[in-house]
Short mmCIF file of C-alpha atoms and ligand atoms in Angstrom, two decimals:
data_model
loop_
_atom_site.label_atom_id
_atom_site.label_comp_id
_atom_site.label_asym_id
_atom_site.label_seq_id
_atom_site.Cartn_x
_atom_site.Cartn_y
_atom_site.Cartn_z
CA MET A 1 100.56 94.83 233.12
CA SER A 2 96.92 94.31 233.53
CA ASP A 3 94.28 96.94 233.35
CA ASN A 4 93.74 97.55 237.09
CA THR A 5 97.35 98.05 238.53
CA PRO A 6 96.64 101.05 240.83
CA VAL A 7 98.07 104.27 239.60
CA ASP A 8 99.84 104.68 242.63
CA ASP A 9 101.82 101.51 242.11
CA LEU A 10 103.13 102.10 238.39
CA THR A 11 106.69 103.13 238.00
CA LYS A 12 107.19 105.82 235.35
CA ASP A 13 108.32 103.45 232.69
CA GLN A 14 104.83 101.50 232.93
CA ALA A 15 102.80 104.69 233.37
CA GLN A 16 104.27 105.90 229.90
CA ALA A 17 103.06 102.62 228.42
CA GLU A 18 99.81 102.45 230.20
CA LEU A 19 99.31 106.04 228.83
CA LYS A 20 99.83 104.87 225.34
CA ARG A 21 97.35 101.53 225.58
CA LEU A 22 95.11 104.00 227.20
CA ALA A 23 95.23 106.24 224.58
CA LEU A 24 94.75 103.82 221.54
CA LEU A 25 91.72 102.31 223.28
CA LEU A 26 90.21 105.71 223.72
CA SER A 27 90.70 106.32 220.35
CA ARG A 28 89.41 103.47 218.90
CA ALA A 29 86.25 103.76 221.41
CA ASN A 30 85.64 107.34 220.25
CA GLN A 31 85.74 106.45 216.80
CA ALA A 32 83.08 103.66 217.22
CA TYR A 33 80.99 105.66 219.24
CA HIS A 34 81.20 109.21 217.19
CA GLY A 35 82.13 108.30 214.16
CA ALA A 36 80.20 105.07 213.42
CA ASP A 37 77.19 105.20 216.25
CA ALA A 38 78.41 101.93 217.19
CA PRO A 39 79.80 101.97 220.30
CA GLU A 40 82.27 98.55 221.42
CA ILE A 41 82.56 99.78 224.99
CA SER A 42 79.89 100.86 227.36
CA ASP A 43 79.92 104.38 228.42
CA ALA A 44 81.02 103.57 232.04
CA GLN A 45 83.91 101.78 230.79
CA TYR A 46 84.81 105.04 228.61
CA ASP A 47 84.69 107.20 231.66
CA ALA A 48 86.61 104.45 233.60
CA LEU A 49 89.66 104.59 231.01
CA LYS A 50 89.66 108.27 230.56
CA ARG A 51 89.75 108.75 234.58
CA ARG A 52 92.73 106.25 234.74
CA ASN A 53 94.23 108.15 232.21
CA LEU A 54 93.82 111.62 233.83
CA GLU A 55 95.06 109.96 237.31
CA ILE A 56 98.27 108.92 235.72
CA GLU A 57 98.71 112.16 233.97
CA ARG A 58 97.78 113.90 237.09
CA ARG A 59 100.45 111.96 238.86
CA PHE A 60 103.18 112.13 235.89
CA PRO A 61 102.39 115.41 234.32
CA GLU A 62 105.84 115.42 232.39
CA LEU A 63 104.46 112.28 230.44
CA GLU A 64 101.31 114.09 229.28
CA GLN A 65 101.09 114.09 225.05
CA SER A 66 99.86 117.32 223.63
CA ASP A 67 97.53 114.83 221.99
CA SER A 68 96.63 113.14 225.08
CA PRO A 69 92.78 111.82 225.24
CA THR A 70 92.35 114.50 227.52
CA HIS A 71 92.60 116.92 224.93
CA VAL A 72 90.31 114.99 222.84
CA VAL A 73 86.39 115.82 222.14
CA GLY A 74 84.09 113.44 220.05
CA ALA A 75 85.69 112.13 216.70
CA PRO A 76 86.64 113.90 213.52
CA ALA A 77 83.69 114.86 211.32
CA ALA A 78 82.70 112.10 208.83
CA GLU A 79 83.46 112.14 205.05
CA GLY A 80 80.51 112.49 203.19
CA PHE A 81 79.48 115.33 205.08
CA ARG A 82 80.08 119.25 204.29
CA LYS A 83 82.12 120.58 207.46
CA ILE A 84 81.05 123.60 209.65
CA GLU A 85 83.90 125.26 212.07
CA HIS A 86 82.39 125.96 214.98
CA SER A 87 82.67 129.52 216.16
CA LEU A 88 83.21 128.77 219.60
CA PRO A 89 84.66 125.25 220.14
CA MET A 90 81.85 122.41 221.38
CA LEU A 91 83.35 121.02 224.52
CA SER A 92 82.80 118.11 226.70
CA LEU A 93 82.02 117.86 230.27
CA GLY A 94 84.23 116.84 233.37
CA ASN A 95 82.42 113.78 235.36
CA ALA A 96 81.63 113.29 238.99
CA PHE A 97 80.65 109.88 240.11
CA ASP A 98 79.72 110.68 243.74
CA GLU A 99 78.87 112.62 246.42
CA ASP A 100 82.43 113.80 247.64
CA ASP A 101 83.01 114.68 243.72
CA VAL A 102 80.37 116.86 243.81
CA ARG A 103 81.47 118.61 246.81
CA ASP A 104 84.73 118.78 245.51
CA PHE A 105 83.18 120.92 242.20
CA ASP A 106 82.09 123.14 244.59
CA THR A 107 84.75 123.70 246.99
CA SER A 108 87.62 124.10 243.83
CA ILE A 109 84.65 126.53 242.11
CA ARG A 110 84.85 128.84 245.56
CA LYS A 111 88.67 128.40 245.40
CA TYR A 112 89.15 129.54 242.12
CA LEU A 113 86.87 132.49 242.27
CA GLY A 114 87.91 133.37 246.05
CA LEU A 115 84.55 132.80 247.55
CA LYS A 116 84.02 131.92 251.39
CA VAL A 117 82.55 128.44 252.31
CA ASP A 118 79.22 130.17 253.13
CA ALA A 119 79.28 132.92 250.39
CA PRO A 120 76.15 132.41 248.04
CA LEU A 121 76.44 130.26 245.04
CA ALA A 122 73.83 128.98 242.80
CA TYR A 123 73.79 126.09 240.31
CA THR A 124 71.15 124.92 237.95
CA ALA A 125 70.68 121.03 237.85
CA GLU A 126 69.13 119.21 234.64
CA PRO A 127 69.03 115.70 233.31
CA LYS A 128 71.64 114.91 231.15
CA ILE A 129 70.35 113.62 227.83
CA ASP A 130 71.92 110.63 226.24
CA GLY A 131 71.67 111.88 222.59
CA LEU A 132 74.04 113.67 220.51
CA SER A 133 74.60 117.44 220.81
CA LEU A 134 74.01 119.98 217.66
CA SER A 135 74.70 123.67 217.19
CA LEU A 136 71.93 125.54 215.40
CA ARG A 137 73.15 128.97 213.84
CA TYR A 138 70.57 131.86 213.54
CA GLU A 139 71.00 134.74 211.82
CA ASP A 140 68.41 137.56 211.71
CA GLY A 141 66.21 134.87 213.08
CA LYS A 142 66.59 132.34 210.46
CA LEU A 143 67.99 129.05 210.80
CA VAL A 144 71.28 129.05 208.74
CA HIS A 145 72.79 125.92 209.53
CA ALA A 146 73.49 123.15 211.93
CA ALA A 147 76.39 120.92 213.12
CA THR A 148 77.42 118.38 214.91
CA ARG A 149 80.01 118.32 217.66
CA GLY A 150 82.61 116.50 215.43
CA ASP A 151 86.01 116.76 216.85
CA GLY A 152 84.86 119.70 219.10
CA ARG A 153 86.23 122.56 216.52
CA ILE A 154 84.78 121.06 213.38
CA GLY A 155 81.38 119.22 212.88
CA GLU A 156 79.41 117.73 210.23
CA ASP A 157 76.88 120.05 208.11
CA VAL A 158 73.24 118.17 208.85
CA THR A 159 71.28 121.72 208.09
CA GLU A 160 68.93 119.92 205.98
CA ASN A 161 68.37 116.99 208.24
CA ALA A 162 68.11 119.48 211.64
CA ARG A 163 65.35 121.35 209.14
CA THR A 164 63.06 118.04 209.59
CA ILE A 165 63.09 118.04 213.43
CA LYS A 166 59.84 119.17 214.90
CA ASP A 167 61.54 120.99 217.77
CA ILE A 168 63.87 123.06 215.83
CA PRO A 169 62.09 126.39 214.76
CA GLU A 170 63.13 127.35 211.37
CA ALA A 171 62.67 131.10 212.38
CA LEU A 172 62.75 132.83 215.45
CA LYS A 173 60.85 136.22 216.50
CA ASN A 174 62.94 138.86 218.47
CA ALA A 175 65.99 137.04 218.53
CA PRO A 176 69.48 138.33 218.87
CA THR A 177 71.15 139.00 215.21
CA VAL A 178 73.46 136.01 215.78
CA LEU A 179 72.28 133.22 217.86
CA GLU A 180 73.82 129.78 218.21
CA VAL A 181 71.38 127.31 220.11
CA ARG A 182 73.07 124.18 221.32
CA GLY A 183 71.45 121.11 222.86
CA GLU A 184 70.74 117.29 222.47
CA VAL A 185 69.08 115.78 219.89
CA TYR A 186 67.31 112.40 221.10
CA MET A 187 64.77 109.74 220.57
CA SER A 188 61.85 108.73 222.72
CA HIS A 189 61.67 105.15 224.01
CA MET A 190 58.51 104.74 222.36
CA ASP A 191 59.37 106.28 219.02
CA PHE A 192 62.72 103.86 219.52
CA ASP A 193 60.49 100.76 219.82
CA ALA A 194 58.64 101.59 216.97
CA LEU A 195 61.40 102.54 214.55
CA ASN A 196 63.27 99.26 215.56
CA LYS A 197 59.87 97.42 215.07
CA ALA A 198 59.85 98.81 211.72
CA GLN A 199 63.16 98.38 211.00
CA LYS A 200 62.89 94.96 211.64
CA ASN A 201 60.11 94.32 209.55
CA ALA A 202 61.87 95.64 206.54
CA GLN A 203 64.83 93.66 207.08
CA LYS A 204 66.79 96.69 208.13
CA LYS A 205 69.30 97.39 210.49
CA VAL A 206 68.18 97.25 214.25
CA PHE A 207 69.53 99.74 216.50
CA ALA A 208 71.11 99.23 219.93
CA ASN A 209 69.70 101.75 221.92
CA PRO A 210 67.78 105.19 221.50
CA ARG A 211 71.26 107.00 221.22
CA ASN A 212 72.46 104.98 218.59
CA ALA A 213 69.33 105.68 216.40
CA ALA A 214 69.22 109.42 217.04
CA ALA A 215 72.80 109.43 215.92
CA GLY A 216 72.51 107.11 213.03
CA SER A 217 69.09 109.22 211.93
CA LEU A 218 70.63 112.42 212.45
CA ARG A 219 73.90 111.71 210.67
CA GLN A 220 72.11 110.67 207.10
CA LEU A 221 73.36 112.08 203.68
CA ASP A 222 69.38 111.74 202.78
CA ALA A 223 67.54 114.46 204.79
CA LYS A 224 64.38 112.47 203.79
CA ILE A 225 65.35 109.54 205.91
CA THR A 226 66.12 111.81 209.00
CA ALA A 227 62.17 113.23 208.32
CA SER A 228 61.17 109.94 208.67
CA ARG A 229 62.62 109.53 212.08
CA PRO A 230 60.89 110.92 214.92
CA LEU A 231 63.83 113.11 216.54
CA ARG A 232 63.57 115.46 219.36
CA PHE A 233 66.01 118.43 220.63
CA PHE A 234 66.38 119.83 224.33
CA ALA A 235 68.00 123.12 223.91
CA TYR A 236 70.22 123.70 226.84
CA ALA A 237 73.35 125.90 225.83
CA TRP A 238 74.37 128.63 223.47
CA GLY A 239 77.50 129.17 221.00
CA GLN A 240 78.08 132.57 219.63
CA VAL A 241 75.39 135.44 220.57
CA SER A 242 75.20 138.80 219.23
CA GLU A 243 73.92 140.19 222.51
CA PRO A 244 73.75 138.09 226.19
CA LEU A 245 70.97 136.01 226.54
CA ALA A 246 70.52 136.81 230.13
CA THR A 247 72.72 137.21 233.19
CA THR A 248 72.01 134.20 234.70
CA GLN A 249 72.06 130.12 232.95
CA ASN A 250 68.43 129.75 234.37
CA ALA A 251 67.08 133.32 232.86
CA ALA A 252 69.12 132.32 229.44
CA ILE A 253 67.55 128.71 229.50
CA GLU A 254 63.91 130.36 230.05
CA HIS A 255 64.69 132.97 227.27
CA LEU A 256 65.43 130.05 224.93
CA SER A 257 62.19 128.57 225.89
CA GLU A 258 60.34 131.83 224.94
CA LEU A 259 61.93 131.81 221.21
CA GLY A 260 60.40 128.41 220.96
CA PHE A 261 62.93 125.92 221.97
CA SER A 262 61.91 122.94 224.17
CA THR A 263 63.93 123.01 227.36
CA ASN A 264 63.95 120.44 230.04
CA PRO A 265 61.32 120.73 232.54
CA LEU A 266 63.48 119.21 235.16
CA THR A 267 65.77 121.97 234.90
CA LYS A 268 66.16 123.61 238.48
CA LEU A 269 68.06 126.25 240.73
CA CYS A 270 69.86 124.87 243.71
CA GLU A 271 71.51 126.99 246.08
CA SER A 272 74.16 124.20 247.88
CA PRO A 273 76.13 120.65 247.04
CA ASP A 274 73.13 119.65 249.49
CA ALA A 275 70.03 120.90 246.78
CA LEU A 276 72.38 119.55 243.97
CA ILE A 277 72.47 115.99 245.21
CA ALA A 278 68.81 115.84 246.46
CA HIS A 279 67.73 117.11 242.76
CA TYR A 280 69.86 114.23 241.35
CA GLN A 281 68.06 111.60 243.59
CA ASP A 282 64.79 113.17 242.64
CA ILE A 283 65.78 113.03 238.86
CA GLU A 284 67.47 109.27 239.46
CA ALA A 285 64.12 108.02 241.09
CA GLN A 286 61.90 109.28 237.87
CA ARG A 287 64.46 107.91 235.58
CA ALA A 288 62.53 104.97 234.26
CA THR A 289 59.53 106.94 233.64
CA LEU A 290 60.92 109.88 231.85
CA GLY A 291 60.19 108.10 228.36
CA TYR A 292 64.00 109.08 226.99
CA ASP A 293 67.47 107.94 228.14
CA ILE A 294 69.40 110.03 230.16
CA ASP A 295 72.88 109.13 231.85
CA GLY A 296 73.20 111.74 234.81
CA VAL A 297 72.75 115.35 235.95
CA VAL A 298 74.53 118.20 234.75
CA TYR A 299 75.31 121.13 237.34
CA LYS A 300 76.25 124.54 236.28
CA VAL A 301 77.08 127.70 237.61
CA ASN A 302 74.06 129.78 237.49
CA ASP A 303 75.68 133.04 237.27
CA LEU A 304 77.09 133.87 233.80
CA GLY A 305 79.49 136.49 235.04
CA LEU A 306 81.10 133.61 237.62
CA GLN A 307 80.87 131.29 234.38
CA ALA A 308 83.27 133.77 232.16
CA ARG A 309 85.54 134.24 235.27
CA LEU A 310 85.96 130.69 235.79
CA GLY A 311 86.36 129.59 231.94
CA PHE A 312 87.51 126.63 230.42
CA ARG A 313 90.18 123.92 230.67
CA SER A 314 91.43 122.15 227.63
CA THR A 315 88.25 120.52 226.61
CA THR A 316 85.74 121.07 229.92
CA PRO A 317 84.38 124.08 231.35
CA ARG A 318 85.36 124.80 234.75
CA TRP A 319 81.75 125.92 235.80
CA ALA A 320 79.96 122.74 235.01
CA VAL A 321 80.12 119.03 236.10
CA ALA A 322 78.05 115.75 234.85
CA HIS A 323 76.95 113.70 237.83
CA LYS A 324 76.92 110.44 236.44
CA PHE A 325 74.46 107.77 237.07
CA PRO A 326 76.21 104.69 238.66
CA ALA A 327 77.06 101.94 236.03
CA GLU A 328 74.55 99.36 235.56
CA LEU A 329 74.27 96.40 237.46
CA ALA A 330 73.10 92.99 236.46
CA TRP A 331 72.24 89.22 238.08
CA THR A 332 73.42 86.45 236.32
CA ARG A 333 74.63 82.40 236.87
CA LEU A 334 77.87 81.94 238.09
CA GLU A 335 79.00 78.78 235.69
CA ALA A 336 82.79 78.28 237.15
CA ILE A 337 85.69 79.72 238.61
CA ASP A 338 88.91 79.72 237.19
CA ILE A 339 92.48 80.58 238.61
CA GLN A 340 94.62 82.92 236.60
CA VAL A 341 98.47 83.27 237.53
CA GLY A 342 99.84 86.39 237.31
CA ARG A 343 103.50 87.75 236.78
CA THR A 344 104.07 87.98 240.49
CA GLY A 345 102.54 84.48 240.95
CA ALA A 346 99.37 86.17 242.48
CA LEU A 347 96.22 83.20 241.98
CA SER A 348 93.46 85.35 240.61
CA PRO A 349 89.90 83.88 240.85
CA VAL A 350 87.96 84.83 237.60
CA ALA A 351 84.25 84.09 237.58
CA ARG A 352 82.92 82.70 234.38
CA LEU A 353 79.55 83.71 233.96
CA MET A 354 76.08 82.82 231.99
CA PRO A 355 76.81 86.19 229.47
CA VAL A 356 75.15 88.93 230.27
CA THR A 357 74.17 92.57 229.15
CA VAL A 358 75.47 95.26 231.75
CA GLY A 359 75.05 98.88 230.77
CA GLY A 360 74.74 97.54 226.94
CA VAL A 361 77.87 95.29 226.99
CA VAL A 362 77.94 91.61 227.27
CA VAL A 363 80.11 90.32 230.21
CA SER A 364 81.08 86.80 230.67
CA ASN A 365 83.71 87.31 233.03
CA ALA A 366 84.53 89.01 236.08
CA THR A 367 86.93 89.43 238.81
CA LEU A 368 86.10 87.66 242.23
CA HIS A 369 88.69 89.59 244.23
CA ASN A 370 90.55 86.84 246.24
CA GLU A 371 90.51 83.93 248.06
CA ASP A 372 88.63 85.42 251.29
CA TYR A 373 85.75 87.09 249.20
CA ILE A 374 84.96 83.66 247.83
CA ALA A 375 84.76 81.78 251.27
CA GLY A 376 83.05 83.84 253.81
CA ARG A 377 84.49 81.28 256.41
CA ASP A 378 88.05 80.04 257.21
CA SER A 379 89.25 76.68 257.60
CA THR A 380 87.92 76.65 261.62
CA GLY A 381 84.48 77.98 260.47
CA GLY A 382 85.15 81.36 261.43
CA GLU A 383 83.47 84.28 259.74
CA ILE A 384 85.62 86.23 257.30
CA ARG A 385 85.35 90.12 256.97
CA ASP A 386 84.18 91.04 253.75
CA GLY A 387 83.59 87.02 252.61
CA LYS A 388 80.64 86.42 250.46
CA ASP A 389 80.35 82.53 250.40
CA ILE A 390 79.91 82.61 246.93
CA ARG A 391 79.23 79.23 245.50
CA ILE A 392 79.51 77.79 241.98
CA GLY A 393 75.83 77.79 240.66
CA ASP A 394 74.68 80.64 242.70
CA TRP A 395 72.83 83.82 241.13
CA VAL A 396 75.79 86.47 241.47
CA GLN A 397 75.54 90.29 240.72
CA VAL A 398 77.83 91.79 238.16
CA TYR A 399 78.77 95.30 238.59
CA ARG A 400 81.05 97.58 236.17
CA ALA A 401 81.80 101.20 237.35
CA GLY A 402 84.99 103.24 237.65
CA ASP A 403 86.88 99.93 236.81
CA VAL A 404 87.78 98.32 233.58
CA ILE A 405 87.01 94.89 235.22
CA PRO A 406 83.46 93.85 235.51
CA LYS A 407 83.18 92.31 239.48
CA VAL A 408 81.24 90.09 241.13
CA ALA A 409 79.70 92.29 243.47
CA ASP A 410 76.92 90.19 245.51
CA VAL A 411 75.15 86.94 245.61
CA ASP A 412 71.80 86.15 246.08
CA LEU A 413 71.68 83.34 248.84
CA SER A 414 67.94 82.87 248.62
CA LYS A 415 68.18 81.56 245.10
CA ARG A 416 71.05 79.21 245.68
CA PRO A 417 70.30 75.89 243.83
CA LYS A 418 70.78 72.45 246.20
CA SER A 419 73.39 71.93 243.94
CA ALA A 420 75.63 74.93 244.23
CA GLU A 421 79.35 73.66 245.21
CA ALA A 422 81.65 75.35 247.53
CA PHE A 423 84.57 76.46 245.60
CA VAL A 424 88.08 74.81 247.14
CA PHE A 425 90.67 77.43 246.46
CA PRO A 426 93.72 75.64 245.01
CA LYS A 427 96.76 75.31 247.41
CA LEU A 428 99.00 74.11 244.31
CA CYS A 429 99.31 76.68 241.45
CA PRO A 430 96.98 75.26 238.52
CA GLU A 431 100.16 76.02 236.26
CA CYS A 432 102.94 74.17 237.62
CA GLN A 433 101.89 72.66 240.60
CA SER A 434 104.68 74.23 242.84
CA ASP A 435 102.81 74.94 246.40
CA ALA A 436 100.63 78.25 246.41
CA VAL A 437 101.32 79.98 249.48
CA ARG A 438 99.79 82.43 251.53
CA GLU A 439 102.03 84.72 253.79
CA PRO A 440 100.21 86.04 257.03
CA GLY A 441 98.37 89.05 256.73
CA ASP A 442 98.45 88.58 252.91
CA ALA A 443 94.92 88.63 251.04
CA VAL A 444 96.81 86.86 248.05
CA ARG A 445 98.27 83.35 247.58
CA ARG A 446 100.96 83.17 245.55
CA CYS A 447 102.46 80.40 243.49
CA SER A 448 106.18 79.70 244.92
CA GLY A 449 107.25 78.39 241.44
CA GLY A 450 109.17 81.70 240.34
CA LEU A 451 110.31 81.11 236.56
CA ILE A 452 109.54 77.25 236.60
CA CYS A 453 106.12 78.17 236.46
CA PRO A 454 105.24 79.07 232.88
CA ALA A 455 102.47 81.62 233.75
CA GLN A 456 104.39 83.48 235.57
CA SER A 457 107.56 83.27 232.80
CA VAL A 458 105.01 84.33 230.21
CA GLU A 459 103.62 87.12 232.19
CA ARG A 460 106.80 88.33 233.29
CA LEU A 461 108.16 88.35 229.69
CA LYS A 462 105.12 90.15 228.68
CA HIS A 463 105.71 92.85 231.16
CA PHE A 464 109.38 92.96 230.17
CA VAL A 465 108.74 93.44 226.35
CA SER A 466 105.76 95.98 227.11
CA ARG A 467 108.17 98.48 229.13
CA ALA A 468 109.08 101.54 227.07
CA ALA A 469 112.75 101.37 227.67
CA PHE A 470 112.15 97.88 225.46
CA ASP A 471 110.88 100.16 222.56
S1 IVH B 1 76.16 121.73 228.80
C1 IVH B 1 80.28 122.90 227.67
N1 IVH B 1 74.08 120.25 229.74
O1 IVH B 1 76.88 116.19 227.26
C2 IVH B 1 79.32 122.18 227.81
N2 IVH B 1 75.39 119.16 228.10
O2 IVH B 1 79.17 114.83 228.13
C3 IVH B 1 78.11 122.44 227.63
N3 IVH B 1 74.75 116.87 227.46
O3 IVH B 1 78.78 117.70 225.02
C4 IVH B 1 77.27 121.32 227.58
N4 IVH B 1 72.84 117.12 228.51
O4 IVH B 1 76.36 116.45 224.32
C5 IVH B 1 75.01 120.04 228.66
N5 IVH B 1 71.75 119.17 230.00
C6 IVH B 1 72.94 119.25 229.45
C7 IVH B 1 73.52 118.00 228.55
C8 IVH B 1 74.48 117.87 227.91
C9 IVH B 1 73.38 116.23 227.54
C10 IVH B 1 75.92 116.22 226.39
C11 IVH B 1 76.49 117.28 225.43
C12 IVH B 1 78.06 117.34 225.96
C13 IVH B 1 78.11 115.96 226.86
C14 IVH B 1 78.94 116.13 227.32
#
């Protein structure tokens, strides 16, 4: 089974096998990202896997396992650190990827609360900082411990490390007797560049991005190393508190700011989904000049009484959502087009690309969808709807969002070299030379060789042994 069989087309057996595969991929990805501070896949790829897992579980609720990735946050606390059990779990956020998801978020909250469409309902909107979350516990105004998120229940004790961060006060005046402040540790672009230069000169490890640098710097067994790294902290939430900070999210954040915490200046109160989207666009426009990495905008119900009524799902609050920025795009040269033959005989064009980094991962292959997408014109010269006229040697745009497989999304005709060659889609199967036939109305050309085709027989065998029934 390929990575992108639509969820609606999966049989129950296939869905079960796919859930198993996704659980394995997600647990590996979690360990690499949270445990080793060295991600192996991009955030967009991770989100796509998680979304696919969720969609399959929604379609087949009976297949959802108690240890499903849907119930997992982060990775267990690493060896070497003392462990701290969070007094309240440190959770994750659900994602919204487009405007419809944002409107659905508002609609489902109204439904849950029994609010009419036109009843007032305010949200805060603030940048989603791309760092690592930290929980700070103050007792009688003194910082007593600091813990990373870990698996959401038990985190790593990084108290001495946190004490070296300038944005984290050692003592608070007029604070509640017990106050847990939660927020994000991050590194600015300038500090990241300077750190990497210094690391390089000293022939030490160079970090892939500011998030890894921040995580690697905080999660040090020797706090002196953390002290030498310029980490920062934004407060955006709280855990246990002996008395309420305020009655609204906005006022609570204002209270944290008065206590001496850095809070994000782009936090805004919004009265409608339209206002949320407008602020999202405003923040997105400033993204490149903020000086630190953000990967979306977080929306939270402003009224804390309503937050309490809405409560939590297994790992995410119902009252908040992260509206993610779209995955990154990159331009590169199309070096060749290969044809792959699938289990059903479908001939799929695959772009071989000059390797390019898209959202932190090197991409050298991407799907070109089908014959028409590449061609642009049919055999009579007529224009094909959605056809791009993509030729070998062209500059193409690679896109990787919401799907595990990167896609060729566009072609820059103005950069077409004279030597660019039109691709002739094969009429014979490249594996067994049988006729490759395209039925009227079908976008896909298929090998007619059946089991005499080695590609089809291997793919069918793979499919057969991958079935849960065979286990
Ligand atoms: S609120 C109950 N606000 O995003 C969850 N989280 O993907 C409260 N994050 O674990 C989290 N910026 O590490 C919140 N402004 C922000 C954030 C933010 C970054 C992180 C946080 C969280 C993760 C979820």
